Amino acid sequence: MTKRVMLLGERGADVEGLTHGVGVALAELMQAGWSVPAGMVVTTDGCRAYCTRLGQLSDEIMEELVRAIRHLEQQTGTSFGGPNHPLLFDVRSDEAGSSSVSEEYAVSYVGLNDDTVEHLAHQTGNRFNALLCYLTLLQQYGHMVHGIPYKMTFVKTADSEPYFSGEAELESLIKEWKDLIQGVSGSPFPQDVFSQLQTAVRAVFSSVNKMIHGAGLLKDQTKEEAIKGTANGATSRSAVLIQAMVEGKDVDYIGSGKVYTRNPATGEQGMIGDYLPSRSESGMVHALSYLKRNNSKRYTDLEMISMELERRTGIVLELSYVVKSGSVCIQHVQPARLSSLATIRNAVHFVHEGLVSKEEALLQMRSEDVTACMQQELPELKVLLEWADDIKELSILAKVEHVSEAGHARAWDAEGIGLCVTETMLLSPSRKPYMQKMLLADTEAERRRGLERLQPMQQSDMECLFEVMDGRPVNIQLFDFSLQELFQDVNVLEQDSNASTLILSRIHEMQLEAIFKAAVKSIRKGLWVRPEIMIPHVEHVQEIQKMRALVDHVADQVLGEERRHCIYKVGAAVTSQNSARKAAQIARYADFISFDADTLTQSIYGNTREETTGRELVDEETFQRECSSSHTFDIEGVGRLVEMTATQGRIRKPHLKTSITGEHILDAASISFIHDIKLVAVCCRPEQIPWARVAAAQAVIRASRNHQSMKNEDISTIA
C-alpha cells in the first residue's frame, strides 16, 4: 500500500524510505525519547501524486491527512479548528539540503481564524501574541498562495511587541491583509482550517517544485523529472513537514530561543545561539551562555539534541526551542543558512567526522561558495578540490589570453591549457603597432621583415607557457581575427579576399615557427613540451588537410633532432553547424576537435561576432531577449549538435580527443551533460577552474546514482 502521510512517531519498516529529510530525523529523535512537537510528513509519494494531478491534492491524501490530524488531536489534547486549545500547524518543505527552501517556503500558524485566534488568546492569556500569530499566517499565506509581497520584514519572536503600538494596530494590519488576499484572489481568506491546510500544503509543494525546476541543476527537466530527480540521478526529497506549533506559557515554561548546531558564519564547531528567559521584563535576548550558567541540565539536553539531529541529517541546522522545568522541547528545525566559508568548512568537517561521505559533501557545493572561498586561500577548499579530482573524469583545462594567466591556471591545478588565444597576445597595446605596420607593408619583403620582428615576441609567449605547463598540453589556436576589425581605426583600403587569405597564411607560418622554436629551446632546458596546434574555423576537410601539411612541414624544418621529444598534435576548432556536420571527414586529419560553445550558439541562432556586437549596441534589451540562448548553454540545441559531432568524429577515429570551451558551460547541468556525452575535457577561464573541478566530480556522482536508481527500478519491475 502506498503511504502518503507519515506520522513522526510511526515505527516499523513500512515507513522506511518513504521520505528523506528533517522529518525523518525528528521522528528518530522522538522515538529516542526526546521532546519533539507532534507532526507528520506528506511523503515523496504524496508529492509525486500531487504533481500528476496537476496541482490538486487527491482524496486519498486528504483522507490520510484527516486521519493523521485526528491522531494528533488525541495525542496533544488539542483541537484543529475547535474552541478549546486550538491545534496550529507549521507547514514547510522537508528538504534537508537547502536552507532557502525551508525558510522561504513555509506557512506558520495554520489553523487560526477569526474564532480560533480568540481561543488562543484566552488559552495563553496574551491576545497581543495571538493577533501577532494570526498576522504572520495571513502574510505567509498571502505570499505563498497568492504571491503577495511582504510589506514588512517580520519574524515572530517573544520580544516582538515593541514593533507595534498595540492590539489595535495588529487588528488593522490583519484586516488589511485579508483585504489584500480577497482583492488578489477574488475569494476571502479561508476560515475553514482544513481548507487552509490543504492550500498551504499545495502552496509549499508548488513553490518548492518551481524553485527546483528553475534551479541550474534541474533547469532542463520536466516538472515531474524535477520532483523525481530522474534526469540527474538525484534522489527525490520533495516532501512537506507539518508540525504542531508549541504556543502558550504554561507553569513549566522557563524560556525559549534559537540555536544553530554550528556557527553559520564561520563554520566553527559547537552550538551557538540565543535565549530569552520567561521572567525577562525587558524582553532582552541573552546569549546561549546565559542558559548554560543558569540551567546547565537543560543546556546539556539542548546540546545533545543538536548533536543528534546534526548526526542524523548530516547538515548544519537551525532549531527553535522551548525550555520547560523538566525538558527541552524542539519547536521546529530547518537547515541553517550558511556563509560560503561555513559551507566549505562544514562540508570538510562533516566528512572527517563521518557524518557524510565525500560524495555527499561535494554534491552540496555551489559555484558561488567555491568562488567566494577562492580568495581566502582556505585549506579546507584545497581538501575539497582534491576529493573532486579523485572522482572526476573530465580534464579541466584553462583558457589563456595573456601569458600571466597561465600561472594562475597552474596555481588552481589546471591540467593544461585548452585554448591559448594568440590574437590577444599579438594585438596587445605594445604589439598592435607592429601588426598594423606589417599588414600595411607595400611589398612582400617589408611584410616578411615585419613578421620577423613579431616572431620573437610570439616565441617568448610560447616559452613561458611551456615552462609553466611543463609536461601538460598547451593548445595554441592560430591567429583568428578579422583584418577589417584590426583597421577599424585606421584609414586603409579594404584588402581583397585573396590578399587577406595570403596575409593570414603568412601570420600562421610565423606562429608555427615561433611555437616550434620555443619547443626546441624548452626541450633543451629539460622541459616536457606538448603543443597542440588548433586550426580556427575549419569549414572544409581540405582546410585541415592543408594546414596539417603546413604544420608538419614547419615542424620538420625547425625541430630537427628534437622532433622525437616534441609530440605535437594538430586539431580543429568547430565553430559552425557546417563544420559540425563534417566532423567525420575533419577527424581524418585531426588529432582533436575543440567545440567553441559560444561561437556555435551564435552560429545556430544566426549571429556572427560582428552582428552580435552591432545588435547589442542598437538594442541591448531586445538582443538579450531574442538571443538569451547565447547567455546559457543550450543543451537541447547546441548540446545535441556537439553530441552528434563528437560521436561521428569518434566513429571515424575512436581515440579522437574532444573538448569544449565557452562562457556558459559551467553550470552543473551543463557539466553533467558534457560528462554524459563523453567529451574528454572542459576549457574555462583560470578563475573558473576550482568550480569546474567540483562540477565535474558532481557529474560523475550523479551519473553513478542515476545508473543505480535505474538498475533498482529494473529489478523492482522484474520482481
mmCIF file of C-alpha atoms in Angstrom, residues 84-432:
data_model
loop_
_atom_site.group_PDB
_atom_site.id
_atom_site.type_symbol
_atom_site.label_atom_id
_atom_site.label_comp_id
_atom_site.label_asym_id
_atom_site.label_seq_id
_atom_site.Cartn_x
_atom_site.Cartn_y
_atom_site.Cartn_z
ATOM 1 C CA ASN A 84 -10.567 24.685 23.155
ATOM 2 C CA HIS A 85 -6.803 24.600 22.873
ATOM 3 C CA PRO A 86 -6.611 25.149 19.099
ATOM 4 C CA LEU A 87 -4.141 22.931 17.230
ATOM 5 C CA LEU A 88 -1.902 25.052 14.991
ATOM 6 C CA PHE A 89 0.427 23.768 12.287
ATOM 7 C CA ASP A 90 3.710 24.892 10.805
ATOM 8 C CA VAL A 91 3.808 23.746 7.139
ATOM 9 C CA ARG A 92 7.158 23.790 5.375
ATOM 10 C CA SER A 93 9.373 21.868 2.985
ATOM 11 C CA ASP A 94 11.031 18.779 4.407
ATOM 12 C CA GLU A 95 14.052 19.326 2.120
ATOM 13 C CA ALA A 96 17.172 18.639 4.170
ATOM 14 C CA GLY A 97 19.675 20.170 1.816
ATOM 15 C CA SER A 98 18.624 23.781 1.329
ATOM 16 C CA SER A 99 18.134 26.499 3.914
ATOM 17 C CA SER A 100 16.454 28.796 1.390
ATOM 18 C CA VAL A 101 13.767 26.189 0.662
ATOM 19 C CA SER A 102 12.835 25.742 4.307
ATOM 20 C CA GLU A 103 12.983 29.426 5.205
ATOM 21 C CA GLU A 104 11.199 30.889 2.218
ATOM 22 C CA TYR A 105 8.606 28.215 1.536
ATOM 23 C CA ALA A 106 6.647 27.887 4.776
ATOM 24 C CA VAL A 107 3.245 28.789 6.223
ATOM 25 C CA SER A 108 3.020 29.013 10.009
ATOM 26 C CA TYR A 109 0.038 29.064 12.422
ATOM 27 C CA VAL A 110 -2.245 27.201 10.014
ATOM 28 C CA GLY A 111 -5.492 26.686 11.945
ATOM 29 C CA LEU A 112 -6.001 30.264 13.101
ATOM 30 C CA ASN A 113 -9.129 32.114 12.002
ATOM 31 C CA ASP A 114 -11.345 34.837 13.393
ATOM 32 C CA ASP A 115 -12.630 32.473 16.099
ATOM 33 C CA THR A 116 -9.593 30.365 16.999
ATOM 34 C CA VAL A 117 -7.382 33.441 17.373
ATOM 35 C CA GLU A 118 -9.591 34.488 20.284
ATOM 36 C CA HIS A 119 -9.452 30.972 21.725
ATOM 37 C CA LEU A 120 -5.646 31.117 21.533
ATOM 38 C CA ALA A 121 -5.694 34.500 23.241
ATOM 39 C CA HIS A 122 -7.829 33.105 26.063
ATOM 40 C CA GLN A 123 -5.663 29.989 26.407
ATOM 41 C CA THR A 124 -2.377 31.899 26.616
ATOM 42 C CA GLY A 125 -3.647 34.994 28.349
ATOM 43 C CA ASN A 126 -1.880 37.072 25.690
ATOM 44 C CA ARG A 127 -4.174 38.470 22.987
ATOM 45 C CA PHE A 128 -1.399 40.585 21.527
ATOM 46 C CA ASN A 129 0.688 37.482 20.817
ATOM 47 C CA ALA A 130 -2.329 35.637 19.366
ATOM 48 C CA LEU A 131 -3.013 38.509 16.950
ATOM 49 C CA LEU A 132 0.681 38.539 16.047
ATOM 50 C CA CYS A 133 0.469 34.857 15.112
ATOM 51 C CA TYR A 134 -2.663 35.483 13.018
ATOM 52 C CA LEU A 135 -0.936 38.309 11.135
ATOM 53 C CA THR A 136 2.029 36.036 10.453
ATOM 54 C CA LEU A 137 -0.307 33.391 8.992
ATOM 55 C CA LEU A 138 -2.019 35.919 6.740
ATOM 56 C CA GLN A 139 1.285 37.319 5.487
ATOM 57 C CA GLN A 140 2.808 33.930 4.750
ATOM 58 C CA TYR A 141 -0.407 32.546 3.276
ATOM 59 C CA GLY A 142 -0.827 35.610 1.064
ATOM 60 C CA HIS A 143 2.762 35.409 -0.093
ATOM 61 C CA MET A 144 2.903 31.648 -0.678
ATOM 62 C CA VAL A 145 -0.568 31.090 -2.114
ATOM 63 C CA HIS A 146 -1.199 34.327 -3.991
ATOM 64 C CA GLY A 147 2.256 35.819 -4.479
ATOM 65 C CA ILE A 148 1.542 38.946 -2.426
ATOM 66 C CA PRO A 149 4.893 40.538 -1.471
ATOM 67 C CA TYR A 150 5.598 41.159 2.176
ATOM 68 C CA LYS A 151 5.078 44.765 3.218
ATOM 69 C CA MET A 152 7.478 44.358 6.085
ATOM 70 C CA THR A 153 10.232 42.073 7.239
ATOM 71 C CA PHE A 154 8.662 40.204 10.106
ATOM 72 C CA VAL A 155 9.999 37.493 12.379
ATOM 73 C CA LYS A 156 7.791 36.274 15.194
ATOM 74 C CA THR A 157 9.740 36.266 18.444
ATOM 75 C CA ALA A 158 8.781 36.638 22.068
ATOM 76 C CA ASP A 159 10.136 40.177 22.148
ATOM 77 C CA SER A 160 8.339 41.442 19.041
ATOM 78 C CA GLU A 161 5.905 43.704 20.898
ATOM 79 C CA PRO A 162 7.960 46.905 20.547
ATOM 80 C CA TYR A 163 7.429 46.764 16.761
ATOM 81 C CA PHE A 164 3.721 47.536 17.176
ATOM 82 C CA SER A 165 1.846 50.110 19.181
ATOM 83 C CA GLY A 166 -0.766 47.665 20.431
ATOM 84 C CA GLU A 167 -3.625 45.329 19.600
ATOM 85 C CA ALA A 168 -5.464 47.970 17.582
ATOM 86 C CA GLU A 169 -2.569 48.259 15.110
ATOM 87 C CA LEU A 170 -2.394 44.471 14.738
ATOM 88 C CA GLU A 171 -6.156 44.267 14.141
ATOM 89 C CA SER A 172 -5.825 46.925 11.446
ATOM 90 C CA LEU A 173 -2.984 45.044 9.753
ATOM 91 C CA ILE A 174 -4.946 41.791 9.893
ATOM 92 C CA LYS A 175 -7.889 43.449 8.122
ATOM 93 C CA GLU A 176 -5.520 44.964 5.551
ATOM 94 C CA TRP A 177 -4.026 41.545 4.719
ATOM 95 C CA LYS A 178 -7.471 39.954 4.489
ATOM 96 C CA ASP A 179 -8.500 42.656 2.021
ATOM 97 C CA LEU A 180 -5.290 42.120 0.037
ATOM 98 C CA ILE A 181 -5.907 38.389 -0.220
ATOM 99 C CA GLN A 182 -9.506 38.877 -1.316
ATOM 100 C CA GLY A 183 -8.513 41.575 -3.789
ATOM 101 C CA VAL A 184 -5.864 39.428 -5.435
ATOM 102 C CA SER A 185 -7.686 36.096 -5.377
ATOM 103 C CA GLY A 186 -11.316 37.146 -5.601
ATOM 104 C CA SER A 187 -12.055 34.998 -2.555
ATOM 105 C CA PRO A 188 -11.781 35.739 1.163
ATOM 106 C CA PHE A 189 -9.113 34.180 3.340
ATOM 107 C CA PRO A 190 -10.497 30.731 4.227
ATOM 108 C CA GLN A 191 -11.937 30.455 7.703
ATOM 109 C CA ASP A 192 -12.205 26.678 7.264
ATOM 110 C CA VAL A 193 -8.998 25.319 8.788
ATOM 111 C CA PHE A 194 -8.907 22.177 6.615
ATOM 112 C CA SER A 195 -9.081 24.365 3.525
ATOM 113 C CA GLN A 196 -6.183 26.404 4.950
ATOM 114 C CA LEU A 197 -4.103 23.257 5.456
ATOM 115 C CA GLN A 198 -4.826 21.824 2.022
ATOM 116 C CA THR A 199 -3.979 25.114 0.342
ATOM 117 C CA ALA A 200 -0.817 25.560 2.427
ATOM 118 C CA VAL A 201 0.419 22.057 1.546
ATOM 119 C CA ARG A 202 -0.338 22.715 -2.133
ATOM 120 C CA ALA A 203 1.495 26.042 -1.979
ATOM 121 C CA VAL A 204 4.638 24.550 -0.424
ATOM 122 C CA PHE A 205 4.647 21.690 -2.930
ATOM 123 C CA SER A 206 4.176 24.054 -5.843
ATOM 124 C CA SER A 207 6.690 26.668 -4.707
ATOM 125 C CA VAL A 208 9.448 24.155 -3.950
ATOM 126 C CA ASN A 209 8.802 22.432 -7.263
ATOM 127 C CA LYS A 210 9.123 25.735 -9.120
ATOM 128 C CA MET A 211 12.305 26.517 -7.232
ATOM 129 C CA ILE A 212 13.822 23.135 -8.091
ATOM 130 C CA HIS A 213 12.622 23.310 -11.681
ATOM 131 C CA GLY A 214 14.125 26.775 -12.107
ATOM 132 C CA ALA A 215 17.478 25.962 -10.467
ATOM 133 C CA GLY A 216 20.580 25.480 -12.548
ATOM 134 C CA LEU A 217 20.854 21.775 -11.767
ATOM 135 C CA LEU A 218 17.397 20.876 -12.965
ATOM 136 C CA LYS A 219 16.545 23.610 -15.419
ATOM 137 C CA ASP A 220 16.360 21.213 -18.345
ATOM 138 C CA GLN A 221 13.998 18.758 -16.677
ATOM 139 C CA THR A 222 10.266 18.499 -16.936
ATOM 140 C CA LYS A 223 8.144 19.236 -13.889
ATOM 141 C CA GLU A 224 7.831 15.580 -12.940
ATOM 142 C CA GLU A 225 11.521 14.896 -13.594
ATOM 143 C CA ALA A 226 12.397 17.731 -11.236
ATOM 144 C CA ILE A 227 10.462 16.043 -8.468
ATOM 145 C CA LYS A 228 11.667 12.514 -9.220
ATOM 146 C CA GLY A 229 15.236 13.528 -9.889
ATOM 147 C CA THR A 230 15.389 11.308 -12.976
ATOM 148 C CA ALA A 231 17.477 13.491 -15.239
ATOM 149 C CA ASN A 232 20.407 13.885 -12.917
ATOM 150 C CA GLY A 233 20.103 10.820 -10.747
ATOM 151 C CA ALA A 234 19.334 12.798 -7.622
ATOM 152 C CA THR A 235 17.229 11.050 -5.013
ATOM 153 C CA SER A 236 13.847 12.723 -4.734
ATOM 154 C CA ARG A 237 13.486 14.539 -1.415
ATOM 155 C CA SER A 238 10.387 16.592 -2.107
ATOM 156 C CA ALA A 239 8.081 16.278 0.876
ATOM 157 C CA VAL A 240 6.188 18.547 3.264
ATOM 158 C CA LEU A 241 6.724 18.616 7.023
ATOM 159 C CA ILE A 242 3.667 19.531 9.115
ATOM 160 C CA GLN A 243 4.318 20.131 12.800
ATOM 161 C CA ALA A 244 2.121 21.147 15.695
ATOM 162 C CA MET A 245 3.206 24.555 16.947
ATOM 163 C CA VAL A 246 4.128 24.967 20.612
ATOM 164 C CA GLU A 247 2.307 28.038 21.888
ATOM 165 C CA GLY A 248 1.451 29.359 25.285
ATOM 166 C CA LYS A 249 3.377 29.974 28.519
ATOM 167 C CA ASP A 250 2.272 27.317 30.967
ATOM 168 C CA VAL A 251 3.574 26.934 34.514
ATOM 169 C CA ASP A 252 6.500 24.815 33.299
ATOM 170 C CA TYR A 253 7.675 27.404 30.768
ATOM 171 C CA ILE A 254 11.160 28.741 31.613
ATOM 172 C CA GLY A 255 12.379 30.315 28.385
ATOM 173 C CA SER A 256 12.887 29.947 24.648
ATOM 174 C CA GLY A 257 15.336 30.734 21.910
ATOM 175 C CA LYS A 258 17.028 29.750 18.666
ATOM 176 C CA VAL A 259 20.298 27.896 18.146
ATOM 177 C CA TYR A 260 22.500 26.745 15.296
ATOM 178 C CA THR A 261 24.253 23.414 15.588
ATOM 179 C CA ARG A 262 27.418 25.165 14.339
ATOM 180 C CA ASN A 263 28.396 28.751 13.653
ATOM 181 C CA PRO A 264 26.614 29.627 10.376
ATOM 182 C CA ALA A 265 29.059 32.444 9.607
ATOM 183 C CA THR A 266 32.437 30.811 10.238
ATOM 184 C CA GLY A 267 31.720 27.082 10.308
ATOM 185 C CA GLU A 268 33.206 26.826 13.789
ATOM 186 C CA GLN A 269 32.116 23.669 15.594
ATOM 187 C CA GLY A 270 29.860 23.923 18.619
ATOM 188 C CA MET A 271 26.303 25.091 19.282
ATOM 189 C CA ILE A 272 25.671 28.841 19.095
ATOM 190 C CA GLY A 273 22.512 30.876 19.575
ATOM 191 C CA ASP A 274 20.344 32.933 21.912
ATOM 192 C CA TYR A 275 17.999 32.527 24.861
ATOM 193 C CA LEU A 276 15.100 34.570 26.268
ATOM 194 C CA PRO A 277 14.146 33.823 29.895
ATOM 195 C CA SER A 278 10.410 33.845 30.661
ATOM 196 C CA ARG A 279 10.967 36.276 33.539
ATOM 197 C CA SER A 280 12.763 38.840 31.408
ATOM 198 C CA GLU A 281 10.762 42.030 31.878
ATOM 199 C CA SER A 282 12.946 43.978 29.458
ATOM 200 C CA GLY A 283 12.485 41.418 26.693
ATOM 201 C CA MET A 284 16.257 41.388 26.199
ATOM 202 C CA VAL A 285 17.577 38.332 24.388
ATOM 203 C CA HIS A 286 20.643 36.775 26.028
ATOM 204 C CA ALA A 287 23.473 34.747 24.567
ATOM 205 C CA LEU A 288 23.136 30.988 24.908
ATOM 206 C CA SER A 289 25.758 31.057 27.660
ATOM 207 C CA TYR A 290 23.040 32.538 29.940
ATOM 208 C CA LEU A 291 21.138 29.247 29.800
ATOM 209 C CA LYS A 292 24.338 27.313 30.444
ATOM 210 C CA ARG A 293 25.085 29.345 33.593
ATOM 211 C CA ASN A 294 21.567 29.252 34.990
ATOM 212 C CA ASN A 295 20.329 25.816 33.935
ATOM 213 C CA SER A 296 23.185 23.574 32.908
ATOM 214 C CA LYS A 297 20.964 20.467 32.771
ATOM 215 C CA ARG A 298 18.632 21.895 30.150
ATOM 216 C CA TYR A 299 21.617 23.358 28.274
ATOM 217 C CA THR A 300 23.181 19.889 28.129
ATOM 218 C CA ASP A 301 19.875 18.458 26.889
ATOM 219 C CA LEU A 302 19.742 21.081 24.120
ATOM 220 C CA GLU A 303 23.342 20.368 23.169
ATOM 221 C CA MET A 304 22.703 16.634 22.949
ATOM 222 C CA ILE A 305 19.591 17.157 20.828
ATOM 223 C CA SER A 306 21.536 19.439 18.476
ATOM 224 C CA MET A 307 24.362 16.954 18.077
ATOM 225 C CA GLU A 308 21.979 14.059 17.500
ATOM 226 C CA LEU A 309 19.922 15.915 14.893
ATOM 227 C CA GLU A 310 23.058 17.026 13.088
ATOM 228 C CA ARG A 311 24.372 13.477 13.113
ATOM 229 C CA ARG A 312 21.150 12.135 11.653
ATOM 230 C CA THR A 313 20.717 14.784 8.929
ATOM 231 C CA GLY A 314 24.356 15.457 8.043
ATOM 232 C CA ILE A 315 23.773 19.221 7.770
ATOM 233 C CA VAL A 316 24.012 22.327 9.958
ATOM 234 C CA LEU A 317 20.598 23.038 11.459
ATOM 235 C CA GLU A 318 18.684 25.944 12.945
ATOM 236 C CA LEU A 319 16.496 24.955 15.914
ATOM 237 C CA SER A 320 13.763 26.858 17.709
ATOM 238 C CA TYR A 321 13.322 25.526 21.226
ATOM 239 C CA VAL A 322 11.345 25.958 24.436
ATOM 240 C CA VAL A 323 12.835 25.218 27.870
ATOM 241 C CA LYS A 324 10.496 23.744 30.437
ATOM 242 C CA SER A 325 11.256 22.739 34.004
ATOM 243 C CA GLY A 326 11.695 19.092 33.128
ATOM 244 C CA SER A 327 12.700 19.101 29.461
ATOM 245 C CA VAL A 328 13.730 20.948 26.331
ATOM 246 C CA CYS A 329 11.123 20.905 23.565
ATOM 247 C CA ILE A 330 12.173 21.478 19.943
ATOM 248 C CA GLN A 331 9.592 23.676 18.255
ATOM 249 C CA HIS A 332 10.856 23.256 14.713
ATOM 250 C CA VAL A 333 14.013 22.502 12.769
ATOM 251 C CA GLN A 334 15.280 23.733 9.436
ATOM 252 C CA PRO A 335 18.581 23.757 7.548
ATOM 253 C CA ALA A 336 20.701 26.761 8.521
ATOM 254 C CA ARG A 337 21.539 29.443 6.005
ATOM 255 C CA LEU A 338 25.335 29.356 5.847
ATOM 256 C CA SER A 339 28.019 31.678 4.580
ATOM 257 C CA SER A 340 30.244 30.358 1.800
ATOM 258 C CA LEU A 341 33.076 29.992 4.301
ATOM 259 C CA ALA A 342 30.921 27.927 6.658
ATOM 260 C CA THR A 343 29.584 25.819 3.792
ATOM 261 C CA ILE A 344 33.071 24.766 2.680
ATOM 262 C CA ARG A 345 34.419 24.254 6.189
ATOM 263 C CA ASN A 346 31.419 22.269 7.361
ATOM 264 C CA ALA A 347 31.491 20.025 4.304
ATOM 265 C CA VAL A 348 35.063 19.032 5.136
ATOM 266 C CA HIS A 349 34.398 18.717 8.883
ATOM 267 C CA PHE A 350 31.326 16.546 8.315
ATOM 268 C CA VAL A 351 33.332 14.151 6.172
ATOM 269 C CA HIS A 352 36.140 13.954 8.726
ATOM 270 C CA GLU A 353 33.573 13.314 11.461
ATOM 271 C CA GLY A 354 31.980 10.523 9.466
ATOM 272 C CA LEU A 355 28.598 12.277 9.178
ATOM 273 C CA VAL A 356 28.559 12.383 5.363
ATOM 274 C CA SER A 357 30.557 10.842 2.543
ATOM 275 C CA LYS A 358 32.922 12.785 0.306
ATOM 276 C CA GLU A 359 30.395 12.405 -2.499
ATOM 277 C CA GLU A 360 27.591 13.907 -0.409
ATOM 278 C CA ALA A 361 29.836 16.788 0.654
ATOM 279 C CA LEU A 362 30.726 17.558 -2.967
ATOM 280 C CA LEU A 363 27.088 17.490 -4.043
ATOM 281 C CA GLN A 364 26.330 20.239 -1.500
ATOM 282 C CA MET A 365 28.762 22.633 -3.162
ATOM 283 C CA ARG A 366 27.590 25.610 -5.217
ATOM 284 C CA SER A 367 29.655 27.674 -7.598
ATOM 285 C CA GLU A 368 29.210 30.857 -5.551
ATOM 286 C CA ASP A 369 30.547 29.145 -2.417
ATOM 287 C CA VAL A 370 33.642 27.835 -4.180
ATOM 288 C CA THR A 371 34.301 31.185 -5.876
ATOM 289 C CA ALA A 372 33.894 33.162 -2.640
ATOM 290 C CA CYS A 373 36.358 30.947 -0.769
ATOM 291 C CA MET A 374 39.000 31.051 -3.514
ATOM 292 C CA GLN A 375 40.060 34.488 -2.351
ATOM 293 C CA GLN A 376 40.578 33.344 1.247
ATOM 294 C CA GLU A 377 43.159 30.644 0.494
ATOM 295 C CA LEU A 378 41.060 28.244 2.545
ATOM 296 C CA PRO A 379 42.856 24.943 3.308
ATOM 297 C CA GLU A 380 39.503 23.164 3.543
ATOM 298 C CA LEU A 381 38.791 24.222 -0.088
ATOM 299 C CA LYS A 382 42.062 22.598 -1.165
ATOM 300 C CA VAL A 383 40.969 19.358 0.511
ATOM 301 C CA LEU A 384 37.581 19.505 -1.201
ATOM 302 C CA LEU A 385 39.201 20.010 -4.605
ATOM 303 C CA GLU A 386 41.476 17.042 -4.010
ATOM 304 C CA TRP A 387 38.405 14.906 -3.351
ATOM 305 C CA ALA A 388 36.858 16.217 -6.555
ATOM 306 C CA ASP A 389 39.991 15.333 -8.537
ATOM 307 C CA ASP A 390 39.852 11.765 -7.230
ATOM 308 C CA ILE A 391 36.304 11.377 -8.564
ATOM 309 C CA LYS A 392 36.000 13.469 -11.734
ATOM 310 C CA GLU A 393 36.653 12.074 -15.191
ATOM 311 C CA LEU A 394 36.678 15.261 -17.271
ATOM 312 C CA SER A 395 40.001 17.073 -17.670
ATOM 313 C CA ILE A 396 39.786 20.721 -16.642
ATOM 314 C CA LEU A 397 41.851 22.962 -18.922
ATOM 315 C CA ALA A 398 42.473 26.700 -18.905
ATOM 316 C CA LYS A 399 41.618 29.349 -21.446
ATOM 317 C CA VAL A 400 44.524 31.796 -21.577
ATOM 318 C CA GLU A 401 44.505 35.178 -23.303
ATOM 319 C CA HIS A 402 47.662 36.552 -21.682
ATOM 320 C CA VAL A 403 50.804 34.734 -20.606
ATOM 321 C CA SER A 404 50.360 35.817 -16.992
ATOM 322 C CA GLU A 405 47.097 33.858 -16.789
ATOM 323 C CA ALA A 406 48.955 30.568 -17.243
ATOM 324 C CA GLY A 407 50.468 30.904 -13.761
ATOM 325 C CA HIS A 408 47.027 31.483 -12.223
ATOM 326 C CA ALA A 409 45.668 28.464 -14.059
ATOM 327 C CA ARG A 410 48.512 26.278 -12.852
ATOM 328 C CA ALA A 411 48.026 27.504 -9.276
ATOM 329 C CA TRP A 412 44.463 26.133 -9.441
ATOM 330 C CA ASP A 413 45.766 22.822 -10.817
ATOM 331 C CA ALA A 414 44.683 23.208 -14.434
ATOM 332 C CA GLU A 415 45.569 20.030 -16.296
ATOM 333 C CA GLY A 416 46.839 22.035 -19.208
ATOM 334 C CA ILE A 417 45.873 24.893 -21.489
ATOM 335 C CA GLY A 418 42.833 24.093 -23.587
ATOM 336 C CA LEU A 419 42.854 27.347 -25.529
ATOM 337 C CA CYS A 420 45.621 29.902 -25.908
ATOM 338 C CA VAL A 421 44.137 32.914 -27.691
ATOM 339 C CA THR A 422 47.122 34.170 -29.682
ATOM 340 C CA GLU A 423 45.375 37.172 -31.209
ATOM 341 C CA THR A 424 45.096 38.857 -27.804
ATOM 342 C CA MET A 425 48.845 38.418 -27.409
ATOM 343 C CA LEU A 426 49.721 39.766 -30.855
ATOM 344 C CA LEU A 427 47.252 42.623 -30.574
ATOM 345 C CA SER A 428 48.305 43.811 -27.125
ATOM 346 C CA PRO A 429 48.945 47.581 -26.925
ATOM 347 C CA SER A 430 52.722 47.126 -27.268
ATOM 348 C CA ARG A 431 52.471 44.808 -30.291
ATOM 349 C CA LYS A 432 49.485 46.091 -32.210
#
